[in-house]
Short mmCIF file of C-alpha atoms in Angstrom, two decimals:
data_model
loop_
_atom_site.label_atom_id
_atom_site.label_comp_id
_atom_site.label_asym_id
_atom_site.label_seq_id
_atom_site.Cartn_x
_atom_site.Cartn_y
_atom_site.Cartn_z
CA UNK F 129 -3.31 -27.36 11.83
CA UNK F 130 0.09 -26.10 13.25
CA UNK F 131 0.70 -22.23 11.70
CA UNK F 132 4.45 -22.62 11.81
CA UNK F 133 5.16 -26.00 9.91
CA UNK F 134 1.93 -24.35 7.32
CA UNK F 135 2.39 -25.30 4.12
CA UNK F 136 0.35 -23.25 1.71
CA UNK F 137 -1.86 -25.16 -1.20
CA UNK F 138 -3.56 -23.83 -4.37
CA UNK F 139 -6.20 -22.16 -2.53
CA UNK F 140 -4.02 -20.34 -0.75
CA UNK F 141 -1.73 -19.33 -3.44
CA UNK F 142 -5.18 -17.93 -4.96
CA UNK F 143 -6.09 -16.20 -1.98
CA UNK F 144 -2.50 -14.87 -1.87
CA UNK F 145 -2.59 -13.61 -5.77
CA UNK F 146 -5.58 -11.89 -5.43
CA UNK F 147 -4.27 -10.02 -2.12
CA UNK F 148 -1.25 -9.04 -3.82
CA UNK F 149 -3.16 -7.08 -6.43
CA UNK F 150 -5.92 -5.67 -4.45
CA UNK F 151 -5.36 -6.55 -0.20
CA UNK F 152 -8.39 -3.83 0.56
CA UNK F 153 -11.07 -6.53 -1.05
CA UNK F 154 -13.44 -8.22 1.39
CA UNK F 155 -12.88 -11.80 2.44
CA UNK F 156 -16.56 -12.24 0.62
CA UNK F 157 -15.09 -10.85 -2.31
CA UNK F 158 -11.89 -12.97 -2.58
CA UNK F 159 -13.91 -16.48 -1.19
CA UNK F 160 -16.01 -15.79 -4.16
CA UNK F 161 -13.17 -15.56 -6.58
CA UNK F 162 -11.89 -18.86 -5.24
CA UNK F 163 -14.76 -20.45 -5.09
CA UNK F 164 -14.73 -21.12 -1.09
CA UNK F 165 -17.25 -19.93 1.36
CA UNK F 166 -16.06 -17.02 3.42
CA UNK F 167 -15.27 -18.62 6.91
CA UNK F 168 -12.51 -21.21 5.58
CA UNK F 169 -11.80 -18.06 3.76
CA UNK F 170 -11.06 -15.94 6.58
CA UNK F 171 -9.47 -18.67 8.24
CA UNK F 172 -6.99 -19.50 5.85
CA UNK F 173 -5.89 -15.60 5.35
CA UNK F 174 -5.81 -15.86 9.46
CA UNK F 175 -3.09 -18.58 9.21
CA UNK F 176 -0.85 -17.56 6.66
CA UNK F 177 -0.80 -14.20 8.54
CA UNK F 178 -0.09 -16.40 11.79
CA UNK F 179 2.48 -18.19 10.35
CA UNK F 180 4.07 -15.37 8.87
CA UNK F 181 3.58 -16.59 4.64
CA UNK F 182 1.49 -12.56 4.63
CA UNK F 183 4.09 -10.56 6.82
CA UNK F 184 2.34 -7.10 5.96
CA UNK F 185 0.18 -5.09 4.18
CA UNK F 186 1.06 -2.48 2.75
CA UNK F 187 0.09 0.56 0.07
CA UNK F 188 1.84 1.46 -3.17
CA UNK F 189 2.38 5.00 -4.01
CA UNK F 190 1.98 6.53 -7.45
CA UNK F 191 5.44 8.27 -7.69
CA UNK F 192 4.56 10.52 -10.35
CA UNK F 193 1.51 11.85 -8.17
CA UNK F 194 4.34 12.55 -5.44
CA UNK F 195 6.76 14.27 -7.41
CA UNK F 196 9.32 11.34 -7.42
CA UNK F 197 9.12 9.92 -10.99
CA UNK F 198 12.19 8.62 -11.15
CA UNK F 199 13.76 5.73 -10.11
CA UNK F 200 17.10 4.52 -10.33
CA UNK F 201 18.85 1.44 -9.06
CA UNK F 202 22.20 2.16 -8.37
CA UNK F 203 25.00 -0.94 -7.89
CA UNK F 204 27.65 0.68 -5.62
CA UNK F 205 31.32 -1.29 -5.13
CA UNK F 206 33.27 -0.60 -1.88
CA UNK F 207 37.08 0.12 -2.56
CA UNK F 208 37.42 -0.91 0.73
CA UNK F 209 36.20 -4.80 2.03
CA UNK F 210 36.13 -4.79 5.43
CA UNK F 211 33.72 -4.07 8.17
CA UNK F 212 34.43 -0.43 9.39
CA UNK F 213 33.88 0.93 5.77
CA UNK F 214 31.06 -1.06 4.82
CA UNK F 215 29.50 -0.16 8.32
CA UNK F 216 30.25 3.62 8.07
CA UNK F 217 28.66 3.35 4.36
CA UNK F 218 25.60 1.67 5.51
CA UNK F 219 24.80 3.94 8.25
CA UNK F 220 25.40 6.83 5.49
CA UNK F 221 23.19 5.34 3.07
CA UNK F 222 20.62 4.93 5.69
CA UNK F 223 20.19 9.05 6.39
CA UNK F 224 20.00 9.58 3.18
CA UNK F 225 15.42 9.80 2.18
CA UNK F 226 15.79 9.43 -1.58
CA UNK F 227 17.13 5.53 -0.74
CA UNK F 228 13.24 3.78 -0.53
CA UNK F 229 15.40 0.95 -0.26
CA UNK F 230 19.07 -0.61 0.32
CA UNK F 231 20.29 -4.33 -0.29
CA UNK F 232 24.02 -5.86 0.17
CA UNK F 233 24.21 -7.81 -2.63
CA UNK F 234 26.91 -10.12 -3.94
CA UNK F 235 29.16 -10.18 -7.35
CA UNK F 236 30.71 -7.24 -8.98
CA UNK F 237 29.22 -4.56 -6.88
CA UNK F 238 28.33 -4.63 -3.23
CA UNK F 239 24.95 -3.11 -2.66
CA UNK F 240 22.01 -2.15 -4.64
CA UNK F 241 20.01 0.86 -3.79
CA UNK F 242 16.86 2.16 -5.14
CA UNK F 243 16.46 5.50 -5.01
CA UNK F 244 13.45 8.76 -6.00
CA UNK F 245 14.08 11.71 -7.59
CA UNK F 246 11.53 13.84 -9.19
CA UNK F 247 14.05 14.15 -12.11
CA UNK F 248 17.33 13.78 -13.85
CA UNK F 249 18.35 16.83 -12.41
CA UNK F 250 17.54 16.13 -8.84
CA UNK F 251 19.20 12.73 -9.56
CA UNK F 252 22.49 14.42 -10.53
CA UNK F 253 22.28 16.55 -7.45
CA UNK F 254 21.91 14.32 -5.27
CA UNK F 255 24.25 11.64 -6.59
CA UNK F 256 27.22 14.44 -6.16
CA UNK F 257 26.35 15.87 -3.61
CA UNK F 258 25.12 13.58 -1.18
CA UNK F 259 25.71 9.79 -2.19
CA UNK F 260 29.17 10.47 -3.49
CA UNK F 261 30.18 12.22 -0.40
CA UNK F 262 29.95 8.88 1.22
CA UNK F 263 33.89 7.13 2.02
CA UNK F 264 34.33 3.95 0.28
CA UNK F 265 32.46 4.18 -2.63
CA UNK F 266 35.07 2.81 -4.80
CA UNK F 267 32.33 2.40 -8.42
CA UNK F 268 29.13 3.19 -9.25
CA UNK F 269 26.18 1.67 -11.66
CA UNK F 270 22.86 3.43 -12.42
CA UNK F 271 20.02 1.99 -14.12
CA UNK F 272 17.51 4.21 -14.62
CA UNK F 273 13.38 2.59 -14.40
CA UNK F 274 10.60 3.33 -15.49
CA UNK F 275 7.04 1.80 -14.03
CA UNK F 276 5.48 -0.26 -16.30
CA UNK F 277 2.10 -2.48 -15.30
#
């Protein structure tokens, strides 16, 4: 079967659940949970990694255990539209390690960035003095999350 035209089926939508929860258990472990043998298994985790459907594994922190139990999502708006400012701001936003991650998003605000603080106050201080600092920012939104299983 061709990897790039693969098109997944239940099995592999199992397989895929099950990795999303727990991608350290054996292929013996997850074949038994879908009722498959290993080998067809293994193969089938082979191709969607081949084909690029699993793209990466990765591991998920415990924030609180690193001292960065907070998370906000902040919506940012430009006051400027055009290329130089929303190039300057992403190269910014880029340099600055509370930002885990950074989107350009469409609709009343611009981009979307999640971002760790250990707490409100280390929020606040780094929301004026760091992400504020950035030209451009014309208005801000921020949600604050909490992690809930």
């Amino acid at each position: 079967m061709a990897t790039e035209n693969y098109i997944p089926d239940e099995k592999d939508f199992a397989i895929l659940r099950i990795l999303q929860k727990d991608a350290k258990l054996s292929v013996r472990d997850i074949a038994g949970k879908i009722n498959l043998s290993p080998t067809p298994t293994h193969e089938r985790i082979k191709r969607m990694e081949k084909s690029g459907i699993i793209k990466e594994y990765t591991t998920v922190v415990d924030r609180k255990k690193v001292n960065k139990g907070m998370m906000v999502i902040c919506m940012i708006a430009l006051n400027i539209h055009n290329k130089k400012t929303a190039g300057k701001f992403i190269e910014e936003v880029g340099k600055l390690k509370e930002v885990v991650e950074f989107y350009n998003i469409s609709g009343d605000f611009d981009f979307m960035l999640k971002i760790l603080a250990p707490n409100m106050d280390e929020f606040h201080e780094f929301f004026v003095n760091k992400l504020s600092e950035i030209e451009g920012i014309g208005q801000t939104k921020s949600n604050f999350c909490d992690e809930q299983h």
